[in-house]
Amino acid sequence: MNDCVFCLILAKKIPTTFIAENDFCFVIKDITPKATIHYLIIPKKHITNVAFFTPDDKEIAGALVMMAQQLSEKDTQHKEFRLIANSGKSAGQSVFHTHFHFLAGREFGDLV
Ligand code: AMP
């Protein structure tokens, strides 16, 4: 999508810090980190949020979770992390291209 910041990053039209990539998704550093490690795991296919996945997107959904697991093995202590997908405006989503926040490197409290 032309005006989607994550599609523009994938097309290399906006600079970013790339962390990882595979056929289905890519990982960048969040521009306003909320923890020592704050990555965004983003599907290459533009899907608005998790609520818009279809059965055809199962492989992508799996790839996002498996990428989180790989990041935890590489970049965290004890494979502990928080994974968040804000889905919809009222849930706090501000970029309407699916992404999982991968957060680690500090203690987290209650979610809300
Ligand atoms: P959300 O509010 O859950 O939709 O999360 C969107 C996230 O994207 C926020 O944490 C932003 O800091 C992050 N973000 C927005 N623009 C960029 C960018 N150009 N590079 C990296 N992260 C970004």
mmCIF file with all atom_site columns, C-alpha atoms and ligand atoms in Angstrom:
data_model
loop_
_atom_site.group_PDB
_atom_site.id
_atom_site.type_symbol
_atom_site.label_atom_id
_atom_site.label_alt_id
_atom_site.label_comp_id
_atom_site.label_asym_id
_atom_site.label_entity_id
_atom_site.label_seq_id
_atom_site.pdbx_PDB_ins_code
_atom_site.Cartn_x
_atom_site.Cartn_y
_atom_site.Cartn_z
_atom_site.occupancy
_atom_site.B_iso_or_equiv
_atom_site.pdbx_formal_charge
_atom_site.auth_seq_id
_atom_site.auth_comp_id
_atom_site.auth_asym_id
_atom_site.auth_atom_id
_atom_site.pdbx_PDB_model_num
ATOM   1   C CA  . MET A 1 1   ? 0.000  0.000   0.000  1.00 0.00 ? 1   MET A CA  1
ATOM   2   C CA  . ASN A 1 2   ? 1.401  3.359   -1.062 1.00 0.00 ? 2   ASN A CA  1
ATOM   3   C CA  . ASP A 1 3   ? 0.806  5.277   2.151  1.00 0.00 ? 3   ASP A CA  1
ATOM   4   C CA  . CYS A 1 4   ? 1.588  2.505   4.642  1.00 0.00 ? 4   CYS A CA  1
ATOM   5   C CA  . VAL A 1 5   ? 4.761  3.174   6.623  1.00 0.00 ? 5   VAL A CA  1
ATOM   6   C CA  . PHE A 1 6   ? 5.635  -0.521  6.945  1.00 0.00 ? 6   PHE A CA  1
ATOM   7   C CA  . CYS A 1 7   ? 5.092  -1.165  3.223  1.00 0.00 ? 7   CYS A CA  1
ATOM   8   C CA  . LEU A 1 8   ? 7.355  1.828   2.522  1.00 0.00 ? 8   LEU A CA  1
ATOM   9   C CA  . ILE A 1 9   ? 10.001 0.413   4.883  1.00 0.00 ? 9   ILE A CA  1
ATOM   10  C CA  . LEU A 1 10  ? 9.783  -2.977  3.145  1.00 0.00 ? 10  LEU A CA  1
ATOM   11  C CA  . ALA A 1 11  ? 10.202 -1.206  -0.219 1.00 0.00 ? 11  ALA A CA  1
ATOM   12  C CA  . LYS A 1 12  ? 13.278 0.542   1.256  1.00 0.00 ? 12  LYS A CA  1
ATOM   13  C CA  . LYS A 1 13  ? 11.704 3.978   0.740  1.00 0.00 ? 13  LYS A CA  1
ATOM   14  C CA  . ILE A 1 14  ? 11.971 4.770   4.476  1.00 0.00 ? 14  ILE A CA  1
ATOM   15  C CA  . PRO A 1 15  ? 15.189 3.991   6.380  1.00 0.00 ? 15  PRO A CA  1
ATOM   16  C CA  . THR A 1 16  ? 15.056 1.608   9.317  1.00 0.00 ? 16  THR A CA  1
ATOM   17  C CA  . THR A 1 17  ? 17.157 -0.756  11.387 1.00 0.00 ? 17  THR A CA  1
ATOM   18  C CA  . PHE A 1 18  ? 16.529 -4.228  9.961  1.00 0.00 ? 18  PHE A CA  1
ATOM   19  C CA  . ILE A 1 19  ? 16.964 -7.117  12.401 1.00 0.00 ? 19  ILE A CA  1
ATOM   20  C CA  . ALA A 1 20  ? 15.809 -10.180 10.469 1.00 0.00 ? 20  ALA A CA  1
ATOM   21  C CA  . GLU A 1 21  ? 13.818 -11.322 7.460  1.00 0.00 ? 21  GLU A CA  1
ATOM   22  C CA  . ASN A 1 22  ? 12.376 -14.461 5.886  1.00 0.00 ? 22  ASN A CA  1
ATOM   23  C CA  . ASP A 1 23  ? 9.941  -15.217 3.050  1.00 0.00 ? 23  ASP A CA  1
ATOM   24  C CA  . PHE A 1 24  ? 6.918  -14.133 5.092  1.00 0.00 ? 24  PHE A CA  1
ATOM   25  C CA  . CYS A 1 25  ? 7.969  -11.418 7.496  1.00 0.00 ? 25  CYS A CA  1
ATOM   26  C CA  . PHE A 1 26  ? 10.627 -8.938  8.505  1.00 0.00 ? 26  PHE A CA  1
ATOM   27  C CA  . VAL A 1 27  ? 11.783 -7.462  11.797 1.00 0.00 ? 27  VAL A CA  1
ATOM   28  C CA  . ILE A 1 28  ? 12.795 -3.860  12.516 1.00 0.00 ? 28  ILE A CA  1
ATOM   29  C CA  . LYS A 1 29  ? 13.652 -1.863  15.620 1.00 0.00 ? 29  LYS A CA  1
ATOM   30  C CA  . ASP A 1 30  ? 10.749 0.241   16.902 1.00 0.00 ? 30  ASP A CA  1
ATOM   31  C CA  . ILE A 1 31  ? 11.512 3.929   16.401 1.00 0.00 ? 31  ILE A CA  1
ATOM   32  C CA  . THR A 1 32  ? 10.223 4.768   19.925 1.00 0.00 ? 32  THR A CA  1
ATOM   33  C CA  . PRO A 1 33  ? 11.415 1.803   22.015 1.00 0.00 ? 33  PRO A CA  1
ATOM   34  C CA  . LYS A 1 34  ? 9.567  0.923   25.221 1.00 0.00 ? 34  LYS A CA  1
ATOM   35  C CA  . ALA A 1 35  ? 12.226 -1.560  26.400 1.00 0.00 ? 35  ALA A CA  1
ATOM   36  C CA  . THR A 1 36  ? 15.907 -2.303  25.804 1.00 0.00 ? 36  THR A CA  1
ATOM   37  C CA  . ILE A 1 37  ? 14.765 -4.661  23.071 1.00 0.00 ? 37  ILE A CA  1
ATOM   38  C CA  . HIS A 1 38  ? 11.711 -3.467  21.169 1.00 0.00 ? 38  HIS A CA  1
ATOM   39  C CA  . TYR A 1 39  ? 11.311 -5.037  17.765 1.00 0.00 ? 39  TYR A CA  1
ATOM   40  C CA  . LEU A 1 40  ? 8.359  -5.073  15.385 1.00 0.00 ? 40  LEU A CA  1
ATOM   41  C CA  . ILE A 1 41  ? 7.645  -8.376  13.606 1.00 0.00 ? 41  ILE A CA  1
ATOM   42  C CA  . ILE A 1 42  ? 5.787  -7.472  10.424 1.00 0.00 ? 42  ILE A CA  1
ATOM   43  C CA  . PRO A 1 43  ? 4.291  -9.660  7.679  1.00 0.00 ? 43  PRO A CA  1
ATOM   44  C CA  . LYS A 1 44  ? 5.439  -8.735  4.168  1.00 0.00 ? 44  LYS A CA  1
ATOM   45  C CA  . LYS A 1 45  ? 1.818  -8.981  3.027  1.00 0.00 ? 45  LYS A CA  1
ATOM   46  C CA  . HIS A 1 46  ? -0.230 -5.914  3.919  1.00 0.00 ? 46  HIS A CA  1
ATOM   47  C CA  . ILE A 1 47  ? -2.921 -7.168  6.318  1.00 0.00 ? 47  ILE A CA  1
ATOM   48  C CA  . THR A 1 48  ? -4.601 -4.509  8.450  1.00 0.00 ? 48  THR A CA  1
ATOM   49  C CA  . ASN A 1 49  ? -4.390 -6.450  11.721 1.00 0.00 ? 49  ASN A CA  1
ATOM   50  C CA  . VAL A 1 50  ? -4.834 -9.932  13.184 1.00 0.00 ? 50  VAL A CA  1
ATOM   51  C CA  . ALA A 1 51  ? -8.619 -9.650  12.861 1.00 0.00 ? 51  ALA A CA  1
ATOM   52  C CA  . PHE A 1 52  ? -8.243 -9.536  9.063  1.00 0.00 ? 52  PHE A CA  1
ATOM   53  C CA  . PHE A 1 53  ? -6.252 -12.770 8.651  1.00 0.00 ? 53  PHE A CA  1
ATOM   54  C CA  . THR A 1 54  ? -7.983 -15.419 6.526  1.00 0.00 ? 54  THR A CA  1
ATOM   55  C CA  . PRO A 1 55  ? -7.369 -19.173 6.366  1.00 0.00 ? 55  PRO A CA  1
ATOM   56  C CA  . ASP A 1 56  ? -5.025 -18.458 3.428  1.00 0.00 ? 56  ASP A CA  1
ATOM   57  C CA  . ASP A 1 57  ? -2.813 -16.464 5.804  1.00 0.00 ? 57  ASP A CA  1
ATOM   58  C CA  . LYS A 1 58  ? -2.149 -19.375 8.200  1.00 0.00 ? 58  LYS A CA  1
ATOM   59  C CA  . GLU A 1 59  ? 1.427  -19.763 7.033  1.00 0.00 ? 59  GLU A CA  1
ATOM   60  C CA  . ILE A 1 60  ? 2.073  -16.067 7.640  1.00 0.00 ? 60  ILE A CA  1
ATOM   61  C CA  . ALA A 1 61  ? 0.521  -16.258 11.118 1.00 0.00 ? 61  ALA A CA  1
ATOM   62  C CA  . GLY A 1 62  ? 2.783  -19.171 11.980 1.00 0.00 ? 62  GLY A CA  1
ATOM   63  C CA  . ALA A 1 63  ? 5.829  -17.405 10.594 1.00 0.00 ? 63  ALA A CA  1
ATOM   64  C CA  . LEU A 1 64  ? 5.256  -14.402 12.876 1.00 0.00 ? 64  LEU A CA  1
ATOM   65  C CA  . VAL A 1 65  ? 5.197  -16.584 15.989 1.00 0.00 ? 65  VAL A CA  1
ATOM   66  C CA  . MET A 1 66  ? 8.168  -18.663 14.886 1.00 0.00 ? 66  MET A CA  1
ATOM   67  C CA  . MET A 1 67  ? 10.105 -15.464 14.234 1.00 0.00 ? 67  MET A CA  1
ATOM   68  C CA  . ALA A 1 68  ? 9.386  -14.369 17.816 1.00 0.00 ? 68  ALA A CA  1
ATOM   69  C CA  . GLN A 1 69  ? 10.777 -17.672 19.023 1.00 0.00 ? 69  GLN A CA  1
ATOM   70  C CA  . GLN A 1 70  ? 13.938 -17.242 16.921 1.00 0.00 ? 70  GLN A CA  1
ATOM   71  C CA  . LEU A 1 71  ? 14.461 -13.703 18.230 1.00 0.00 ? 71  LEU A CA  1
ATOM   72  C CA  . SER A 1 72  ? 14.062 -14.942 21.794 1.00 0.00 ? 72  SER A CA  1
ATOM   73  C CA  . GLU A 1 73  ? 16.758 -17.557 21.276 1.00 0.00 ? 73  GLU A CA  1
ATOM   74  C CA  . LYS A 1 74  ? 19.137 -15.032 19.753 1.00 0.00 ? 74  LYS A CA  1
ATOM   75  C CA  . ASP A 1 75  ? 18.516 -11.795 21.659 1.00 0.00 ? 75  ASP A CA  1
ATOM   76  C CA  . THR A 1 76  ? 16.990 -12.476 25.100 1.00 0.00 ? 76  THR A CA  1
ATOM   77  C CA  . GLN A 1 77  ? 18.054 -13.989 28.391 1.00 0.00 ? 77  GLN A CA  1
ATOM   78  C CA  . HIS A 1 78  ? 16.125 -17.112 29.372 1.00 0.00 ? 78  HIS A CA  1
ATOM   79  C CA  . LYS A 1 79  ? 13.880 -16.810 26.263 1.00 0.00 ? 79  LYS A CA  1
ATOM   80  C CA  . GLU A 1 80  ? 11.547 -14.421 28.094 1.00 0.00 ? 80  GLU A CA  1
ATOM   81  C CA  . PHE A 1 81  ? 9.721  -11.683 26.236 1.00 0.00 ? 81  PHE A CA  1
ATOM   82  C CA  . ARG A 1 82  ? 6.386  -9.944  25.745 1.00 0.00 ? 82  ARG A CA  1
ATOM   83  C CA  . LEU A 1 83  ? 4.555  -10.222 22.413 1.00 0.00 ? 83  LEU A CA  1
ATOM   84  C CA  . ILE A 1 84  ? 1.741  -7.772  21.681 1.00 0.00 ? 84  ILE A CA  1
ATOM   85  C CA  . ALA A 1 85  ? -0.438 -7.213  18.627 1.00 0.00 ? 85  ALA A CA  1
ATOM   86  C CA  . ASN A 1 86  ? -2.670 -4.172  19.077 1.00 0.00 ? 86  ASN A CA  1
ATOM   87  C CA  . SER A 1 87  ? -5.581 -4.822  16.737 1.00 0.00 ? 87  SER A CA  1
ATOM   88  C CA  . GLY A 1 88  ? -7.863 -1.862  16.023 1.00 0.00 ? 88  GLY A CA  1
ATOM   89  C CA  . LYS A 1 89  ? -7.838 1.785   17.058 1.00 0.00 ? 89  LYS A CA  1
ATOM   90  C CA  . SER A 1 90  ? -9.443 1.223   20.477 1.00 0.00 ? 90  SER A CA  1
ATOM   91  C CA  . ALA A 1 91  ? -6.799 -1.423  21.237 1.00 0.00 ? 91  ALA A CA  1
ATOM   92  C CA  . GLY A 1 92  ? -4.060 1.142   20.636 1.00 0.00 ? 92  GLY A CA  1
ATOM   93  C CA  . GLN A 1 93  ? -3.140 0.325   17.036 1.00 0.00 ? 93  GLN A CA  1
ATOM   94  C CA  . SER A 1 94  ? -1.651 3.335   15.249 1.00 0.00 ? 94  SER A CA  1
ATOM   95  C CA  . VAL A 1 95  ? -0.083 1.696   12.177 1.00 0.00 ? 95  VAL A CA  1
ATOM   96  C CA  . PHE A 1 96  ? -2.686 -0.304  10.305 1.00 0.00 ? 96  PHE A CA  1
ATOM   97  C CA  . HIS A 1 97  ? -0.429 -3.025  8.933  1.00 0.00 ? 97  HIS A CA  1
ATOM   98  C CA  . THR A 1 98  ? -0.215 -6.062  11.244 1.00 0.00 ? 98  THR A CA  1
ATOM   99  C CA  . HIS A 1 99  ? 2.765  -6.099  13.581 1.00 0.00 ? 99  HIS A CA  1
ATOM   100 C CA  . PHE A 1 100 ? 3.754  -7.860  16.768 1.00 0.00 ? 100 PHE A CA  1
ATOM   101 C CA  . HIS A 1 101 ? 5.677  -5.818  19.307 1.00 0.00 ? 101 HIS A CA  1
ATOM   102 C CA  . PHE A 1 102 ? 8.517  -8.002  20.645 1.00 0.00 ? 102 PHE A CA  1
ATOM   103 C CA  . LEU A 1 103 ? 9.683  -6.553  23.973 1.00 0.00 ? 103 LEU A CA  1
ATOM   104 C CA  . ALA A 1 104 ? 12.432 -7.810  26.251 1.00 0.00 ? 104 ALA A CA  1
ATOM   105 C CA  . GLY A 1 105 ? 15.300 -6.705  28.453 1.00 0.00 ? 105 GLY A CA  1
ATOM   106 C CA  . ARG A 1 106 ? 13.374 -5.443  31.457 1.00 0.00 ? 106 ARG A CA  1
ATOM   107 C CA  . GLU A 1 107 ? 10.715 -6.558  33.939 1.00 0.00 ? 107 GLU A CA  1
ATOM   108 C CA  . PHE A 1 108 ? 7.141  -6.021  32.774 1.00 0.00 ? 108 PHE A CA  1
ATOM   109 C CA  . GLY A 1 109 ? 4.189  -5.567  35.108 1.00 0.00 ? 109 GLY A CA  1
ATOM   110 C CA  . ASP A 1 110 ? 0.496  -6.118  34.540 1.00 0.00 ? 110 ASP A CA  1
ATOM   111 C CA  . LEU A 1 111 ? -0.665 -5.511  30.998 1.00 0.00 ? 111 LEU A CA  1
ATOM   112 C CA  . VAL A 1 112 ? -3.045 -2.702  31.867 1.00 0.00 ? 112 VAL A CA  1
HETATM 113 P P1  . AMP B 2 .   ? 0.923  0.350   17.279 1.00 0.00 ? 1   AMP B P1  1
HETATM 114 O O1  . AMP B 2 .   ? 0.640  1.650   17.979 1.00 0.00 ? 1   AMP B O1  1
HETATM 115 O O2  . AMP B 2 .   ? 0.658  -0.877  18.083 1.00 0.00 ? 1   AMP B O2  1
HETATM 116 O O3  . AMP B 2 .   ? 0.225  0.315   15.924 1.00 0.00 ? 1   AMP B O3  1
HETATM 117 O O4  . AMP B 2 .   ? 2.477  0.323   17.005 1.00 0.00 ? 1   AMP B O4  1
HETATM 118 C C1  . AMP B 2 .   ? 3.057  1.037   15.959 1.00 0.00 ? 1   AMP B C1  1
HETATM 119 C C2  . AMP B 2 .   ? 4.518  1.150   16.290 1.00 0.00 ? 1   AMP B C2  1
HETATM 120 O O5  . AMP B 2 .   ? 5.208  1.498   15.108 1.00 0.00 ? 1   AMP B O5  1
HETATM 121 C C3  . AMP B 2 .   ? 4.844  2.209   17.325 1.00 0.00 ? 1   AMP B C3  1
HETATM 122 O O6  . AMP B 2 .   ? 5.468  1.615   18.472 1.00 0.00 ? 1   AMP B O6  1
HETATM 123 C C4  . AMP B 2 .   ? 5.788  3.170   16.603 1.00 0.00 ? 1   AMP B C4  1
HETATM 124 O O7  . AMP B 2 .   ? 6.821  3.646   17.423 1.00 0.00 ? 1   AMP B O7  1
HETATM 125 C C5  . AMP B 2 .   ? 6.304  2.293   15.478 1.00 0.00 ? 1   AMP B C5  1
HETATM 126 N N1  . AMP B 2 .   ? 6.749  3.004   14.295 1.00 0.00 ? 1   AMP B N1  1
HETATM 127 C C6  . AMP B 2 .   ? 6.085  3.943   13.591 1.00 0.00 ? 1   AMP B C6  1
HETATM 128 N N2  . AMP B 2 .   ? 6.815  4.377   12.546 1.00 0.00 ? 1   AMP B N2  1
HETATM 129 C C7  . AMP B 2 .   ? 7.977  3.680   12.580 1.00 0.00 ? 1   AMP B C7  1
HETATM 130 C C8  . AMP B 2 .   ? 9.142  3.658   11.777 1.00 0.00 ? 1   AMP B C8  1
HETATM 131 N N3  . AMP B 2 .   ? 9.285  4.468   10.700 1.00 0.00 ? 1   AMP B N3  1
HETATM 132 N N4  . AMP B 2 .   ? 10.157 2.819   12.107 1.00 0.00 ? 1   AMP B N4  1
HETATM 133 C C9  . AMP B 2 .   ? 10.034 2.013   13.199 1.00 0.00 ? 1   AMP B C9  1
HETATM 134 N N5  . AMP B 2 .   ? 8.944  1.967   13.991 1.00 0.00 ? 1   AMP B N5  1
HETATM 135 C C10 . AMP B 2 .   ? 7.930  2.804   13.694 1.00 0.00 ? 1   AMP B C10 1
#
